[in-house]
GROMACS .gro file of C-alpha atoms in nm:
model
  328
    1MET     CA    1  -0.016  -0.007  -0.038
    2THR     CA    2   0.205   0.244   0.087
    3THR     CA    3   0.678   0.351   0.076
    4LEU     CA    4   0.824   0.486   0.443
    5LEU     CA    5   1.095   0.761   0.279
    6THR     CA    6   1.348   0.883   0.535
    7GLY     CA    7   1.374   1.251   0.453
    8GLN     CA    8   1.607   1.562   0.616
    9LYS     CA    9   1.378   1.608   0.854
   10ASN     CA   10   1.089   1.354   0.926
   11THR     CA   11   1.000   1.063   0.789
   12LYS     CA   12   0.716   1.079   0.510
   13THR     CA   13   0.464   0.813   0.338
   14LEU     CA   14   0.360   0.800  -0.040
   15VAL     CA   15   0.008   0.637  -0.116
   16LEU     CA   16  -0.094   0.579  -0.456
   17ALA     CA   17  -0.445   0.512  -0.525
   18SER     CA   18  -0.647   0.396  -0.877
   19GLY     CA   19  -1.003   0.383  -0.947
   20ARG     CA   20  -1.219   0.221  -1.195
   21ALA     CA   21  -1.138   0.385  -1.516
   22HIS     CA   22  -0.756   0.256  -1.631
   23PRO     CA   23  -0.689  -0.006  -1.341
   24GLU     CA   24  -0.361  -0.114  -1.567
   25LEU     CA   25  -0.209   0.164  -1.575
   26ALA     CA   26  -0.258   0.247  -1.229
   27LYS     CA   27  -0.037  -0.102  -1.189
   28ASP     CA   28   0.212   0.007  -1.434
   29VAL     CA   29   0.254   0.306  -1.196
   30ALA     CA   30   0.254   0.145  -0.909
   31ARG     CA   31   0.520  -0.131  -1.042
   32GLU     CA   32   0.703   0.196  -1.100
   33LEU     CA   33   0.728   0.325  -0.797
   34GLY     CA   34   0.808   0.052  -0.614
   35VAL     CA   35   0.487   0.061  -0.418
   36ASP     CA   36   0.149  -0.139  -0.362
   37LEU     CA   37  -0.192   0.079  -0.449
   38LEU     CA   38  -0.389   0.154  -0.126
   39PRO     CA   39  -0.692  -0.091  -0.126
   40THR     CA   40  -0.990   0.078  -0.201
   41SER     CA   41  -1.367  -0.041  -0.193
   42ALA     CA   42  -1.567   0.180  -0.566
   43TYR     CA   43  -1.892   0.077  -0.689
   44ASP     CA   44  -2.195   0.197  -0.793
   45PHE     CA   45  -2.517   0.228  -0.619
   46ALA     CA   46  -2.887   0.124  -0.869
   47ASN     CA   47  -2.974   0.458  -0.925
   48GLY     CA   48  -2.594   0.548  -1.024
   49GLU     CA   49  -2.420   0.738  -0.760
   50ILE     CA   50  -2.077   0.634  -0.692
   51TYR     CA   51  -1.914   0.500  -0.354
   52VAL     CA   52  -1.589   0.477  -0.266
   53ARG     CA   53  -1.349   0.426   0.048
   54PHE     CA   54  -1.007   0.380   0.104
   55GLY     CA   55  -0.880   0.039   0.286
   56GLU     CA   56  -0.615   0.201   0.495
   57SER     CA   57  -0.523   0.510   0.696
   58VAL     CA   58  -0.349   0.731   0.471
   59ARG     CA   59  -0.389   1.031   0.780
   60GLY     CA   60  -0.084   1.236   0.714
   61THR     CA   61  -0.014   1.061   0.395
   62ASP     CA   62   0.143   1.206   0.046
   63VAL     CA   63  -0.203   1.081  -0.134
   64PHE     CA   64  -0.154   1.068  -0.522
   65LEU     CA   65  -0.486   0.985  -0.658
   66LEU     CA   66  -0.473   0.818  -1.053
   67GLN     CA   67  -0.778   0.863  -1.275
   68SER     CA   68  -0.752   0.933  -1.649
   69HIS     CA   69  -1.088   1.025  -1.786
   70THR     CA   70  -1.230   0.800  -2.049
   71ALA     CA   71  -1.508   0.677  -2.134
   72PRO     CA   72  -1.806   0.715  -1.897
   73ILE     CA   73  -1.596   1.020  -1.871
   74ASN     CA   74  -1.861   1.183  -1.629
   75GLN     CA   75  -1.833   0.856  -1.415
   76TRP     CA   76  -1.445   0.877  -1.356
   77ILE     CA   77  -1.456   1.241  -1.280
   78MET     CA   78  -1.712   1.196  -1.001
   79GLU     CA   79  -1.553   0.895  -0.833
   80GLN     CA   80  -1.224   1.096  -0.861
   81LEU     CA   81  -1.366   1.447  -0.738
   82LEU     CA   82  -1.531   1.161  -0.491
   83MET     CA   83  -1.171   0.991  -0.390
   84VAL     CA   84  -1.070   1.352  -0.318
   85ASP     CA   85  -1.344   1.493  -0.096
   86ALA     CA   86  -1.220   1.053   0.120
   87ALA     CA   87  -0.873   1.161   0.147
   88LYS     CA   88  -0.921   1.522   0.253
   89ARG     CA   89  -1.165   1.364   0.496
   90ALA     CA   90  -0.936   1.111   0.635
   91SER     CA   91  -0.640   1.396   0.725
   92ALA     CA   92  -0.414   1.322   0.435
   93ARG     CA   93  -0.140   1.519   0.454
   94THR     CA   94  -0.128   1.642   0.134
   95ILE     CA   95  -0.333   1.529  -0.202
   96THR     CA   96  -0.269   1.518  -0.555
   97VAL     CA   97  -0.456   1.462  -0.861
   98VAL     CA   98  -0.311   1.278  -1.121
   99VAL     CA   99  -0.502   1.323  -1.420
  100PRO     CA  100  -0.321   1.138  -1.728
  101PHE     CA  101  -0.571   1.282  -1.989
  102TYR     CA  102  -0.746   1.562  -1.863
  103GLY     CA  103  -1.131   1.595  -1.900
  104TYR     CA  104  -1.293   1.904  -2.109
  105ALA     CA  105  -0.913   2.018  -2.136
  106ARG     CA  106  -1.038   2.119  -2.461
  107GLN     CA  107  -1.341   2.361  -2.371
  108ASP     CA  108  -1.064   2.590  -2.236
  109LYS     CA  109  -1.231   2.896  -2.453
  110LYS     CA  110  -1.546   3.070  -2.551
  111HIS     CA  111  -1.567   3.008  -2.888
  112ARG     CA  112  -1.926   3.187  -2.899
  113GLY     CA  113  -2.178   3.384  -2.626
  114ARG     CA  114  -2.324   3.213  -2.313
  115GLU     CA  115  -2.038   2.857  -2.366
  116PRO     CA  116  -1.920   2.722  -2.052
  117ILE     CA  117  -1.524   2.739  -1.977
  118SER     CA  118  -1.520   2.360  -1.920
  119ALA     CA  119  -1.182   2.277  -1.793
  120ARG     CA  120  -1.170   2.559  -1.595
  121LEU     CA  121  -1.500   2.431  -1.377
  122MET     CA  122  -1.270   2.084  -1.357
  123ALA     CA  123  -1.001   2.250  -1.214
  124ASP     CA  124  -1.252   2.502  -0.941
  125MET     CA  125  -1.424   2.158  -0.847
  126PHE     CA  126  -1.068   1.980  -0.786
  127LYS     CA  127  -0.968   2.230  -0.594
  128THR     CA  128  -1.298   2.286  -0.409
  129ALA     CA  129  -1.332   1.880  -0.331
  130GLY     CA  130  -0.931   1.906  -0.195
  131ALA     CA  131  -0.684   1.897  -0.392
  132ASP     CA  132  -0.365   2.038  -0.348
  133ARG     CA  133  -0.215   1.995  -0.702
  134ILE     CA  134  -0.314   1.851  -0.998
  135MET     CA  135  -0.080   1.639  -1.223
  136SER     CA  136  -0.154   1.602  -1.626
  137VAL     CA  137   0.025   1.449  -1.932
  138ASP     CA  138   0.006   1.709  -2.239
  139LEU     CA  139  -0.308   1.928  -2.168
  140HIS     CA  140  -0.470   2.044  -2.488
  141SER     CA  141  -0.349   2.380  -2.429
  142ALA     CA  142  -0.056   2.487  -2.192
  143GLN     CA  143  -0.280   2.821  -2.036
  144ALA     CA  144  -0.508   2.575  -1.870
  145GLN     CA  145  -0.220   2.533  -1.576
  146GLY     CA  146  -0.360   2.879  -1.429
  147PHE     CA  147  -0.725   2.694  -1.404
  148PHE     CA  148  -0.624   2.556  -1.111
  149ASP     CA  149  -0.548   2.768  -0.764
  150GLY     CA  150  -0.164   2.578  -0.697
  151PRO     CA  151   0.057   2.390  -0.848
  152VAL     CA  152   0.007   2.216  -1.144
  153ASP     CA  153   0.262   1.980  -1.325
  154HIS     CA  154   0.222   1.931  -1.670
  155LEU     CA  155   0.393   1.628  -1.829
  156TRP     CA  156   0.519   1.524  -2.193
  157ALA     CA  157   0.502   1.250  -2.312
  158MET     CA  158   0.715   1.390  -2.623
  159PRO     CA  159   1.067   1.221  -2.505
  160ILE     CA  160   0.852   0.861  -2.524
  161LEU     CA  161   0.725   0.933  -2.871
  162THR     CA  162   1.046   1.071  -3.072
  163ASP     CA  163   1.249   0.824  -2.883
  164TYR     CA  164   1.011   0.554  -3.043
  165VAL     CA  165   0.931   0.735  -3.334
  166ARG     CA  166   1.347   0.826  -3.397
  167GLY     CA  167   1.379   0.470  -3.505
  168ARG     CA  168   1.106   0.419  -3.772
  169VAL     CA  169   1.219   0.684  -3.984
  170ASP     CA  170   1.471   0.793  -4.185
  171LEU     CA  171   1.628   1.126  -4.005
  172GLY     CA  172   1.772   1.256  -4.270
  173ASN     CA  173   1.470   1.286  -4.502
  174VAL     CA  174   1.176   1.340  -4.218
  175THR     CA  175   0.953   1.618  -4.195
  176VAL     CA  176   0.749   1.690  -3.897
  177VAL     CA  177   0.437   1.809  -4.013
  178SER     CA  178   0.184   1.956  -3.784
  179PRO     CA  179  -0.209   1.867  -3.815
  180ASP     CA  180  -0.305   2.297  -3.790
  181ALA     CA  181  -0.115   2.605  -3.760
  182GLY     CA  182  -0.211   2.598  -3.416
  183ARG     CA  183   0.052   2.338  -3.290
  184ILE     CA  184   0.342   2.475  -3.484
  185ARG     CA  185   0.541   2.534  -3.183
  186VAL     CA  186   0.459   2.146  -3.077
  187ALA     CA  187   0.595   2.059  -3.380
  188GLU     CA  188   0.906   2.271  -3.399
  189GLN     CA  189   1.001   2.099  -3.117
  190TRP     CA  190   0.931   1.748  -3.258
  191ALA     CA  191   1.142   1.827  -3.510
  192ALA     CA  192   1.418   1.930  -3.268
  193LYS     CA  193   1.394   1.575  -3.143
  194LEU     CA  194   1.444   1.433  -3.500
  195GLY     CA  195   1.747   1.622  -3.591
  196GLY     CA  196   1.603   1.954  -3.741
  197GLY     CA  197   1.415   1.859  -4.015
  198PRO     CA  198   1.161   2.058  -4.179
  199LEU     CA  199   0.842   2.171  -4.086
  200ALA     CA  200   0.515   2.152  -4.257
  201PHE     CA  201   0.133   2.218  -4.204
  202VAL     CA  202  -0.207   2.118  -4.279
  203HIS     CA  203  -0.446   2.418  -4.370
  204LYS     CA  204  -0.799   2.319  -4.236
  205THR     CA  205  -1.149   2.504  -4.170
  206ARG     CA  206  -1.366   2.399  -3.851
  207ASP     CA  207  -1.741   2.514  -3.771
  208VAL     CA  208  -1.754   2.595  -3.387
  209THR     CA  209  -2.129   2.463  -3.447
  210ARG     CA  210  -2.071   2.151  -3.512
  211PRO     CA  211  -1.825   1.907  -3.321
  212ASN     CA  212  -1.561   1.666  -3.366
  213GLN     CA  213  -1.534   1.800  -3.766
  214SER     CA  214  -1.296   2.003  -3.965
  215VAL     CA  215  -1.201   2.011  -4.324
  216ALA     CA  216  -0.815   1.981  -4.368
  217ASN     CA  217  -0.771   2.140  -4.700
  218ARG     CA  218  -0.397   2.163  -4.852
  219VAL     CA  219  -0.064   2.113  -4.725
  220VAL     CA  220   0.158   2.412  -4.692
  221GLY     CA  221   0.580   2.320  -4.642
  222ASP     CA  222   0.753   2.061  -4.878
  223VAL     CA  223   0.646   1.702  -4.784
  224GLU     CA  224   0.801   1.531  -5.135
  225GLY     CA  225   0.903   1.237  -5.128
  226ARG     CA  226   0.964   1.246  -4.737
  227ASP     CA  227   0.878   1.037  -4.462
  228CYS     CA  228   0.630   1.240  -4.313
  229VAL     CA  229   0.572   1.231  -3.904
  230LEU     CA  230   0.239   1.361  -3.856
  231VAL     CA  231   0.224   1.526  -3.461
  232ASP     CA  232  -0.066   1.621  -3.219
  233ASP     CA  233  -0.170   1.596  -2.854
  234LEU     CA  234  -0.489   1.300  -2.926
  235ILE     CA  235  -0.674   1.179  -3.179
  236ASP     CA  236  -1.083   1.165  -3.069
  237THR     CA  237  -1.250   1.036  -3.382
  238GLY     CA  238  -0.971   1.086  -3.648
  239GLY     CA  239  -1.168   1.209  -3.878
  240THR     CA  240  -0.888   1.571  -3.860
  241ILE     CA  241  -0.601   1.308  -3.861
  242ALA     CA  242  -0.692   1.075  -4.114
  243GLU     CA  243  -0.752   1.385  -4.375
  244ALA     CA  244  -0.435   1.520  -4.308
  245VAL     CA  245  -0.264   1.173  -4.344
  246LYS     CA  246  -0.460   1.166  -4.676
  247VAL     CA  247  -0.384   1.497  -4.798
  248VAL     CA  248   0.016   1.516  -4.719
  249LEU     CA  249   0.000   1.107  -4.870
  250ALA     CA  250  -0.167   1.352  -5.205
  251ALA     CA  251   0.090   1.600  -5.200
  252GLY     CA  252   0.361   1.331  -5.259
  253ALA     CA  253   0.466   1.231  -4.886
  254LYS     CA  254   0.629   0.918  -4.926
  255SER     CA  255   0.519   0.793  -4.619
  256VAL     CA  256   0.344   0.894  -4.296
  257ILE     CA  257   0.351   0.820  -3.956
  258VAL     CA  258   0.057   0.977  -3.683
  259ALA     CA  259   0.214   1.014  -3.342
  260ALA     CA  260  -0.046   1.154  -3.056
  261THR     CA  261  -0.020   1.151  -2.642
  262HIS     CA  262  -0.376   1.090  -2.591
  263GLY     CA  263  -0.581   0.780  -2.797
  264VAL     CA  264  -0.942   0.892  -2.751
  265LEU     CA  265  -1.093   0.719  -3.021
  266SER     CA  266  -1.402   0.717  -2.999
  267ASP     CA  267  -1.602   0.531  -3.279
  268PRO     CA  268  -1.542   0.523  -3.580
  269ALA     CA  269  -1.176   0.641  -3.498
  270ALA     CA  270  -1.040   0.293  -3.543
  271GLN     CA  271  -1.165   0.223  -3.948
  272ARG     CA  272  -1.091   0.558  -4.040
  273LEU     CA  273  -0.716   0.541  -3.890
  274SER     CA  274  -0.683   0.201  -3.997
  275GLU     CA  275  -0.796   0.273  -4.412
  276CYS     CA  276  -0.600   0.621  -4.450
  277GLY     CA  277  -0.293   0.537  -4.542
  278ALA     CA  278  -0.101   0.583  -4.270
  279ARG     CA  279   0.205   0.342  -4.187
  280GLU     CA  280   0.175   0.333  -3.846
  281VAL     CA  281  -0.054   0.501  -3.529
  282VAL     CA  282   0.203   0.628  -3.232
  283VAL     CA  283  -0.026   0.702  -2.879
  284THR     CA  284   0.055   0.683  -2.564
  285ASP     CA  285  -0.173   0.467  -2.263
  286THR     CA  286  -0.306   0.765  -2.089
  287LEU     CA  287  -0.648   0.583  -2.171
  288PRO     CA  288  -0.721   0.264  -2.177
  289ILE     CA  289  -0.738   0.137  -2.548
  290THR     CA  290  -0.991  -0.168  -2.573
  291ALA     CA  291  -1.018  -0.420  -2.810
  292ASP     CA  292  -1.231  -0.260  -3.017
  293LYS     CA  293  -1.041   0.041  -3.071
  294GLN     CA  294  -0.721  -0.147  -3.201
  295PHE     CA  295  -0.646  -0.255  -3.558
  296GLY     CA  296  -0.353  -0.332  -3.727
  297GLN     CA  297  -0.153   0.025  -3.771
  298LEU     CA  298  -0.159   0.108  -3.394
  299THR     CA  299   0.129   0.134  -3.159
  300VAL     CA  300   0.093   0.186  -2.791
  301LEU     CA  301   0.379   0.309  -2.596
  302SER     CA  302   0.357   0.310  -2.211
  303ILE     CA  303   0.317   0.646  -2.022
  304ALA     CA  304   0.356   0.522  -1.695
  305PRO     CA  305   0.719   0.546  -1.665
  306VAL     CA  306   0.700   0.931  -1.730
  307ILE     CA  307   0.389   0.990  -1.453
  308ALA     CA  308   0.591   0.726  -1.229
  309ARG     CA  309   0.935   0.991  -1.233
  310ALA     CA  310   0.684   1.279  -1.169
  311ILE     CA  311   0.521   1.134  -0.856
  312ARG     CA  312   0.886   1.062  -0.707
  313GLU     CA  313   1.002   1.363  -0.761
  314VAL     CA  314   0.682   1.557  -0.615
  315PHE     CA  315   0.705   1.321  -0.328
  316ASP     CA  316   1.077   1.420  -0.302
  317ASP     CA  317   1.043   1.773  -0.314
  318GLY     CA  318   1.219   1.784  -0.635
  319SER     CA  319   1.208   1.923  -1.006
  320VAL     CA  320   0.903   1.828  -1.235
  321THR     CA  321   1.077   2.057  -1.502
  322SER     CA  322   1.436   1.880  -1.515
  323LEU     CA  323   1.201   1.565  -1.611
  324PHE     CA  324   1.116   1.711  -1.942
  325ASP     CA  325   1.520   1.955  -2.006
  326GLY     CA  326   1.333   2.279  -1.809
  327ASN     CA  327   1.026   2.259  -2.053
  328SER     CA  328   0.734   2.117  -1.851
   0.00000   0.00000   0.00000
């Protein structure tokens, strides 16, 4: 359940607990940390209400509550909020909410009047419940860190993804492609990791009144005859990425590898991605990839080492930023 570590002044206790959304990831993180998961009871009442209870004392401990916001997303958010409240009322010393995939992150601003800023509301709810800090991987936009009134550890999956992709392409003939102009900065960082090759981006249009839909128009940049790496933070229904792959191939690209942190892969993403012409689609396991979401070209990399190292740095009062070359 816990591990005891002696610091300079006193003995601290690290506790890792998990909700029911992604138990495989929680087990992997616990293994990387060398701790046992906190025994937790959680179940649903007949009317859908959720019950949680920790099986051992957490008084005076540093509790890390891991829950990735997968479908049914609202259920798992509520369960994590209840776990935070339970830890607070059980006198935990500190409570860190670990959300590898942060629900509602795409709703981080108002596109039109009378809309909520749902990502901010999420942060407010966790703060009210009793969270002291939040840890997440590749937020949809960096400004979401400012929504939470407390420390936010913004982890990057880029080191894991770039290390893998580097061995899958010809570094002397690679172009990094952004799926839209708004993610050029991320594409620049990718290009630097892959040897400093050229950049391109897909010009697209999006109707804000129609969710999960955009139109890829043309490629801006040199992709002809090149091995292209199309990078994004998440893939939901796969429409944007699949169309971008087709546009890049139509512009003469030799091959396309898609790399994204979060594999939401809502239906019909698996079909779209398997048929779009991408040589490989690489994601991490910040979200569970169930059998119905898998397809031949899909590769899933473990994010557990990144999360475990970050948890260890927080617990030891170290530097999370140092894990990402000062860029987190």
